[in-house]
Amino acid sequence: MRYFFLYILVLGFTMNVFAQNTSKNDNYVYVISLKQGEKSLGEIKIRLFPDVAPQHCRNFDSLVSIGFYNGTAFHRVVPGFMMQGGCPNSKNKPKDTWGMGDPSQRKIPAEFSKLKHKRGTISAARTNDPNSATSQFFICFKDAPWLDGNYTVFGEVVDGFDVLDKVEKTKLEKQPYSSEVSSPVEKIEMTIKKISK
């Protein structure tokens, strides 16, 4: 009888934890569709962590709701590291402004946590100021432990890792403003929509 009670207790606790983990992100699931020219690269399904980085998640959700990201690019691809996008300039401004951002954008304060930068992590891009995140974000191709505790992790990829691999292999050239070979030769354009879980 004692073992049966313990089993029920453990089962109840497990179900409660599972319910918490699956319900808190129900409204923060999105699909990022990518194309390069007329060619579709596929879709990346992501979920956010509003319990860990509420301000970043609200900001992202708000921008998605107004179609802000649609037509923007992943303008920076560093093989073995990450892909970065979401700059408003990448919609229709000269390529040498991509990644520079818009000074009028609202800045989001850092929300550092114990979450790790691993393959599929979504984190907020920023300047040297930890409280300067706006719309730009990056997705890790590989683990990047040197970023842990220094950049705000606010989501993760749950499906579409093959699309990350395609982007990582795209043809690159030097950035217009640096010697880093990380600028896709052909624009990688995104569209983001919110979905139900």
PDB file of C-alpha atoms in Angstrom:
ATOM      1  CA  MET A   1       0.000   0.000   0.000  1.00  0.00           C
ATOM      2  CA  ARG A   2       2.870   2.326   0.886  1.00  0.00           C
ATOM      3  CA  TYR A   3       4.502   1.733  -2.533  1.00  0.00           C
ATOM      4  CA  PHE A   4       1.201   2.295  -4.331  1.00  0.00           C
ATOM      5  CA  PHE A   5       0.743   5.628  -2.554  1.00  0.00           C
ATOM      6  CA  LEU A   6       4.309   6.627  -3.448  1.00  0.00           C
ATOM      7  CA  TYR A   7       3.667   5.688  -7.091  1.00  0.00           C
ATOM      8  CA  ILE A   8       0.506   7.830  -7.202  1.00  0.00           C
ATOM      9  CA  LEU A   9       2.365  10.713  -5.557  1.00  0.00           C
ATOM     10  CA  VAL A  10       5.239  10.535  -8.060  1.00  0.00           C
ATOM     11  CA  LEU A  11       2.827  10.150 -10.982  1.00  0.00           C
ATOM     12  CA  GLY A  12       0.843  13.182  -9.858  1.00  0.00           C
ATOM     13  CA  PHE A  13       3.990  15.284  -9.484  1.00  0.00           C
ATOM     14  CA  THR A  14       5.267  14.194 -12.910  1.00  0.00           C
ATOM     15  CA  MET A  15       1.967  15.029 -14.590  1.00  0.00           C
ATOM     16  CA  ASN A  16       1.885  18.422 -12.888  1.00  0.00           C
ATOM     17  CA  VAL A  17       5.427  19.262 -14.040  1.00  0.00           C
ATOM     18  CA  PHE A  18       4.602  18.076 -17.559  1.00  0.00           C
ATOM     19  CA  ALA A  19       1.481  20.228 -17.628  1.00  0.00           C
ATOM     20  CA  GLN A  20       3.439  23.278 -16.509  1.00  0.00           C
ATOM     21  CA  ASN A  21       6.145  22.725 -19.098  1.00  0.00           C
ATOM     22  CA  THR A  22       3.728  22.258 -21.968  1.00  0.00           C
ATOM     23  CA  SER A  23       1.189  24.938 -21.106  1.00  0.00           C
ATOM     24  CA  LYS A  24       3.364  27.945 -20.410  1.00  0.00           C
ATOM     25  CA  ASN A  25       4.640  28.132 -23.997  1.00  0.00           C
ATOM     26  CA  ASP A  26       1.330  27.463 -25.769  1.00  0.00           C
ATOM     27  CA  ASN A  27       1.070  31.038 -27.002  1.00  0.00           C
ATOM     28  CA  TYR A  28       4.706  31.377 -27.995  1.00  0.00           C
ATOM     29  CA  VAL A  29       5.160  28.945 -30.888  1.00  0.00           C
ATOM     30  CA  TYR A  30       6.166  30.259 -34.320  1.00  0.00           C
ATOM     31  CA  VAL A  31       7.252  29.136 -37.777  1.00  0.00           C
ATOM     32  CA  ILE A  32      10.104  30.890 -39.579  1.00  0.00           C
ATOM     33  CA  SER A  33       9.867  30.306 -43.347  1.00  0.00           C
ATOM     34  CA  LEU A  34      13.053  30.939 -45.315  1.00  0.00           C
ATOM     35  CA  LYS A  35      13.677  31.487 -48.993  1.00  0.00           C
ATOM     36  CA  GLN A  36      16.681  32.401 -51.098  1.00  0.00           C
ATOM     37  CA  GLY A  37      15.605  34.047 -54.307  1.00  0.00           C
ATOM     38  CA  GLU A  38      12.639  31.994 -55.505  1.00  0.00           C
ATOM     39  CA  LYS A  39      13.881  28.847 -53.762  1.00  0.00           C
ATOM     40  CA  SER A  40      12.327  27.784 -50.457  1.00  0.00           C
ATOM     41  CA  LEU A  41      14.847  26.642 -47.852  1.00  0.00           C
ATOM     42  CA  GLY A  42      12.114  25.251 -45.611  1.00  0.00           C
ATOM     43  CA  GLU A  43      10.609  26.061 -42.235  1.00  0.00           C
ATOM     44  CA  ILE A  44      12.002  26.311 -38.721  1.00  0.00           C
ATOM     45  CA  LYS A  45       9.572  25.791 -35.852  1.00  0.00           C
ATOM     46  CA  ILE A  46      10.497  27.610 -32.659  1.00  0.00           C
ATOM     47  CA  ARG A  47       9.130  28.140 -29.172  1.00  0.00           C
ATOM     48  CA  LEU A  48       9.927  30.929 -26.754  1.00  0.00           C
ATOM     49  CA  PHE A  49      10.584  31.016 -23.013  1.00  0.00           C
ATOM     50  CA  PRO A  50       8.280  33.720 -21.573  1.00  0.00           C
ATOM     51  CA  ASP A  51       8.906  32.455 -18.051  1.00  0.00           C
ATOM     52  CA  VAL A  52      12.662  33.136 -18.433  1.00  0.00           C
ATOM     53  CA  ALA A  53      12.788  36.209 -20.691  1.00  0.00           C
ATOM     54  CA  PRO A  54       9.316  37.797 -20.605  1.00  0.00           C
ATOM     55  CA  GLN A  55      10.285  41.181 -22.051  1.00  0.00           C
ATOM     56  CA  HIS A  56      12.181  39.683 -24.990  1.00  0.00           C
ATOM     57  CA  CYS A  57       9.329  37.276 -25.715  1.00  0.00           C
ATOM     58  CA  ARG A  58       6.724  40.039 -25.605  1.00  0.00           C
ATOM     59  CA  ASN A  59       8.868  42.163 -27.902  1.00  0.00           C
ATOM     60  CA  PHE A  60       9.306  39.313 -30.406  1.00  0.00           C
ATOM     61  CA  ASP A  61       5.612  38.421 -30.257  1.00  0.00           C
ATOM     62  CA  SER A  62       4.607  42.043 -30.807  1.00  0.00           C
ATOM     63  CA  LEU A  63       6.916  42.394 -33.810  1.00  0.00           C
ATOM     64  CA  VAL A  64       5.635  39.160 -35.348  1.00  0.00           C
ATOM     65  CA  SER A  65       2.031  40.320 -34.883  1.00  0.00           C
ATOM     66  CA  ILE A  66       2.623  43.408 -37.064  1.00  0.00           C
ATOM     67  CA  GLY A  67       4.589  41.518 -39.730  1.00  0.00           C
ATOM     68  CA  PHE A  68       7.821  43.307 -38.826  1.00  0.00           C
ATOM     69  CA  TYR A  69      10.105  40.384 -39.675  1.00  0.00           C
ATOM     70  CA  ASN A  70       8.496  39.532 -43.009  1.00  0.00           C
ATOM     71  CA  GLY A  71      10.964  40.403 -45.748  1.00  0.00           C
ATOM     72  CA  THR A  72      13.923  40.877 -43.416  1.00  0.00           C
ATOM     73  CA  ALA A  73      17.050  38.786 -43.871  1.00  0.00           C
ATOM     74  CA  PHE A  74      19.414  36.540 -42.020  1.00  0.00           C
ATOM     75  CA  HIS A  75      22.222  38.893 -42.991  1.00  0.00           C
ATOM     76  CA  ARG A  76      25.029  37.234 -41.022  1.00  0.00           C
ATOM     77  CA  VAL A  77      25.916  33.545 -41.192  1.00  0.00           C
ATOM     78  CA  VAL A  78      28.994  32.263 -39.356  1.00  0.00           C
ATOM     79  CA  PRO A  79      29.507  28.529 -40.040  1.00  0.00           C
ATOM     80  CA  GLY A  80      30.150  26.586 -36.864  1.00  0.00           C
ATOM     81  CA  PHE A  81      28.603  29.370 -34.804  1.00  0.00           C
ATOM     82  CA  MET A  82      25.272  31.039 -35.660  1.00  0.00           C
ATOM     83  CA  MET A  83      22.940  32.843 -38.082  1.00  0.00           C
ATOM     84  CA  GLN A  84      21.751  36.372 -37.261  1.00  0.00           C
ATOM     85  CA  GLY A  85      18.798  38.316 -38.642  1.00  0.00           C
ATOM     86  CA  GLY A  86      15.878  40.624 -37.999  1.00  0.00           C
ATOM     87  CA  CYS A  87      17.404  43.993 -38.916  1.00  0.00           C
ATOM     88  CA  PRO A  88      14.742  46.313 -40.390  1.00  0.00           C
ATOM     89  CA  ASN A  89      17.297  47.710 -42.845  1.00  0.00           C
ATOM     90  CA  SER A  90      17.502  44.324 -44.570  1.00  0.00           C
ATOM     91  CA  LYS A  91      14.009  44.712 -46.020  1.00  0.00           C
ATOM     92  CA  ASN A  92      14.816  47.275 -48.682  1.00  0.00           C
ATOM     93  CA  LYS A  93      17.837  49.360 -47.698  1.00  0.00           C
ATOM     94  CA  PRO A  94      21.412  49.052 -49.053  1.00  0.00           C
ATOM     95  CA  LYS A  95      23.269  45.943 -47.954  1.00  0.00           C
ATOM     96  CA  ASP A  96      25.945  47.956 -46.158  1.00  0.00           C
ATOM     97  CA  THR A  97      23.279  49.003 -43.615  1.00  0.00           C
ATOM     98  CA  TRP A  98      22.090  45.473 -42.831  1.00  0.00           C
ATOM     99  CA  GLY A  99      22.773  44.633 -39.204  1.00  0.00           C
ATOM    100  CA  MET A 100      23.144  48.288 -38.177  1.00  0.00           C
ATOM    101  CA  GLY A 101      19.589  48.467 -36.873  1.00  0.00           C
ATOM    102  CA  ASP A 102      17.358  51.498 -36.399  1.00  0.00           C
ATOM    103  CA  PRO A 103      18.322  53.877 -33.540  1.00  0.00           C
ATOM    104  CA  SER A 104      14.642  54.629 -32.915  1.00  0.00           C
ATOM    105  CA  GLN A 105      13.858  51.013 -31.991  1.00  0.00           C
ATOM    106  CA  ARG A 106      12.906  50.312 -28.380  1.00  0.00           C
ATOM    107  CA  LYS A 107      15.744  48.785 -26.364  1.00  0.00           C
ATOM    108  CA  ILE A 108      15.038  45.670 -24.297  1.00  0.00           C
ATOM    109  CA  PRO A 109      16.913  45.246 -20.974  1.00  0.00           C
ATOM    110  CA  ALA A 110      19.030  42.109 -20.583  1.00  0.00           C
ATOM    111  CA  GLU A 111      17.327  39.057 -19.081  1.00  0.00           C
ATOM    112  CA  PHE A 112      20.288  36.755 -18.481  1.00  0.00           C
ATOM    113  CA  SER A 113      19.562  33.277 -17.138  1.00  0.00           C
ATOM    114  CA  LYS A 114      21.162  29.889 -16.600  1.00  0.00           C
ATOM    115  CA  LEU A 115      19.980  28.654 -20.004  1.00  0.00           C
ATOM    116  CA  LYS A 116      22.815  27.540 -22.256  1.00  0.00           C
ATOM    117  CA  HIS A 117      23.663  28.524 -25.802  1.00  0.00           C
ATOM    118  CA  LYS A 118      23.430  25.188 -27.588  1.00  0.00           C
ATOM    119  CA  ARG A 119      22.477  24.010 -31.072  1.00  0.00           C
ATOM    120  CA  GLY A 120      19.095  25.584 -31.847  1.00  0.00           C
ATOM    121  CA  THR A 121      19.198  28.229 -29.115  1.00  0.00           C
ATOM    122  CA  ILE A 122      17.553  31.556 -29.989  1.00  0.00           C
ATOM    123  CA  SER A 123      19.225  34.530 -28.352  1.00  0.00           C
ATOM    124  CA  ALA A 124      18.994  38.314 -28.581  1.00  0.00           C
ATOM    125  CA  ALA A 125      21.624  40.110 -30.648  1.00  0.00           C
ATOM    126  CA  ARG A 126      22.922  43.369 -29.188  1.00  0.00           C
ATOM    127  CA  THR A 127      25.773  45.875 -29.173  1.00  0.00           C
ATOM    128  CA  ASN A 128      28.401  46.011 -26.413  1.00  0.00           C
ATOM    129  CA  ASP A 129      25.663  47.393 -24.169  1.00  0.00           C
ATOM    130  CA  PRO A 130      23.856  44.407 -22.572  1.00  0.00           C
ATOM    131  CA  ASN A 131      20.628  46.436 -22.552  1.00  0.00           C
ATOM    132  CA  SER A 132      20.620  47.286 -26.260  1.00  0.00           C
ATOM    133  CA  ALA A 133      18.662  44.366 -27.772  1.00  0.00           C
ATOM    134  CA  THR A 134      15.931  45.337 -30.254  1.00  0.00           C
ATOM    135  CA  SER A 135      14.582  43.148 -33.058  1.00  0.00           C
ATOM    136  CA  GLN A 136      17.688  41.236 -34.087  1.00  0.00           C
ATOM    137  CA  PHE A 137      18.260  37.691 -32.899  1.00  0.00           C
ATOM    138  CA  PHE A 138      20.518  34.765 -33.666  1.00  0.00           C
ATOM    139  CA  ILE A 139      20.153  31.003 -33.801  1.00  0.00           C
ATOM    140  CA  CYS A 140      23.106  28.824 -32.807  1.00  0.00           C
ATOM    141  CA  PHE A 141      24.383  26.173 -35.209  1.00  0.00           C
ATOM    142  CA  LYS A 142      26.531  24.660 -32.461  1.00  0.00           C
ATOM    143  CA  ASP A 143      27.069  25.016 -28.712  1.00  0.00           C
ATOM    144  CA  ALA A 144      28.505  28.435 -27.804  1.00  0.00           C
ATOM    145  CA  PRO A 145      29.254  28.307 -24.059  1.00  0.00           C
ATOM    146  CA  TRP A 146      31.250  31.568 -24.095  1.00  0.00           C
ATOM    147  CA  LEU A 147      27.932  33.399 -24.624  1.00  0.00           C
ATOM    148  CA  ASP A 148      26.244  31.871 -21.570  1.00  0.00           C
ATOM    149  CA  GLY A 149      25.217  34.516 -19.053  1.00  0.00           C
ATOM    150  CA  ASN A 150      26.191  37.320 -21.429  1.00  0.00           C
ATOM    151  CA  TYR A 151      23.358  37.180 -23.965  1.00  0.00           C
ATOM    152  CA  THR A 152      19.630  36.714 -23.397  1.00  0.00           C
ATOM    153  CA  VAL A 153      18.366  33.272 -24.395  1.00  0.00           C
ATOM    154  CA  PHE A 154      14.647  33.549 -25.135  1.00  0.00           C
ATOM    155  CA  GLY A 155      13.759  30.507 -27.222  1.00  0.00           C
ATOM    156  CA  GLU A 156      14.789  27.373 -29.063  1.00  0.00           C
ATOM    157  CA  VAL A 157      14.293  25.503 -32.311  1.00  0.00           C
ATOM    158  CA  VAL A 158      11.995  22.495 -31.953  1.00  0.00           C
ATOM    159  CA  ASP A 159      11.871  21.400 -35.598  1.00  0.00           C
ATOM    160  CA  GLY A 160      13.674  22.232 -38.830  1.00  0.00           C
ATOM    161  CA  PHE A 161      17.292  21.626 -37.880  1.00  0.00           C
ATOM    162  CA  ASP A 162      17.889  20.527 -41.475  1.00  0.00           C
ATOM    163  CA  VAL A 163      17.061  24.094 -42.527  1.00  0.00           C
ATOM    164  CA  LEU A 164      19.727  25.415 -40.146  1.00  0.00           C
ATOM    165  CA  ASP A 165      22.191  23.092 -41.871  1.00  0.00           C
ATOM    166  CA  LYS A 166      21.204  24.459 -45.291  1.00  0.00           C
ATOM    167  CA  VAL A 167      21.724  28.045 -44.150  1.00  0.00           C
ATOM    168  CA  GLU A 168      25.074  27.169 -42.602  1.00  0.00           C
ATOM    169  CA  LYS A 169      26.270  25.887 -45.989  1.00  0.00           C
ATOM    170  CA  THR A 170      25.148  28.920 -48.004  1.00  0.00           C
ATOM    171  CA  LYS A 171      27.692  30.754 -50.168  1.00  0.00           C
ATOM    172  CA  LEU A 172      29.216  33.699 -48.307  1.00  0.00           C
ATOM    173  CA  GLU A 173      31.208  36.847 -48.989  1.00  0.00           C
ATOM    174  CA  LYS A 174      32.772  39.568 -46.836  1.00  0.00           C
ATOM    175  CA  GLN A 175      30.490  41.880 -44.920  1.00  0.00           C
ATOM    176  CA  PRO A 176      30.372  45.398 -46.448  1.00  0.00           C
ATOM    177  CA  TYR A 177      31.590  46.896 -43.160  1.00  0.00           C
ATOM    178  CA  SER A 178      34.153  44.296 -42.008  1.00  0.00           C
ATOM    179  CA  SER A 179      36.511  41.580 -43.219  1.00  0.00           C
ATOM    180  CA  GLU A 180      34.306  38.832 -41.760  1.00  0.00           C
ATOM    181  CA  VAL A 181      33.182  36.385 -44.443  1.00  0.00           C
ATOM    182  CA  SER A 182      29.614  35.977 -43.197  1.00  0.00           C
ATOM    183  CA  SER A 183      27.351  37.827 -45.638  1.00  0.00           C
ATOM    184  CA  PRO A 184      25.181  35.499 -47.767  1.00  0.00           C
ATOM    185  CA  VAL A 185      25.829  36.194 -51.448  1.00  0.00           C
ATOM    186  CA  GLU A 186      22.105  35.779 -52.089  1.00  0.00           C
ATOM    187  CA  LYS A 187      19.641  37.190 -49.559  1.00  0.00           C
ATOM    188  CA  ILE A 188      18.103  34.705 -47.127  1.00  0.00           C
ATOM    189  CA  GLU A 189      14.659  36.181 -46.543  1.00  0.00           C
ATOM    190  CA  MET A 190      12.376  35.273 -43.659  1.00  0.00           C
ATOM    191  CA  THR A 191       8.678  35.302 -42.890  1.00  0.00           C
ATOM    192  CA  ILE A 192       7.521  34.570 -39.343  1.00  0.00           C
ATOM    193  CA  LYS A 193       4.022  33.569 -38.305  1.00  0.00           C
ATOM    194  CA  LYS A 194       2.585  32.609 -34.948  1.00  0.00           C
ATOM    195  CA  ILE A 195       0.890  29.216 -34.727  1.00  0.00           C
ATOM    196  CA  SER A 196      -0.978  27.162 -32.163  1.00  0.00           C
ATOM    197  CA  LYS A 197       1.021  24.432 -30.493  1.00  0.00           C
TER     198      LYS A 197
END
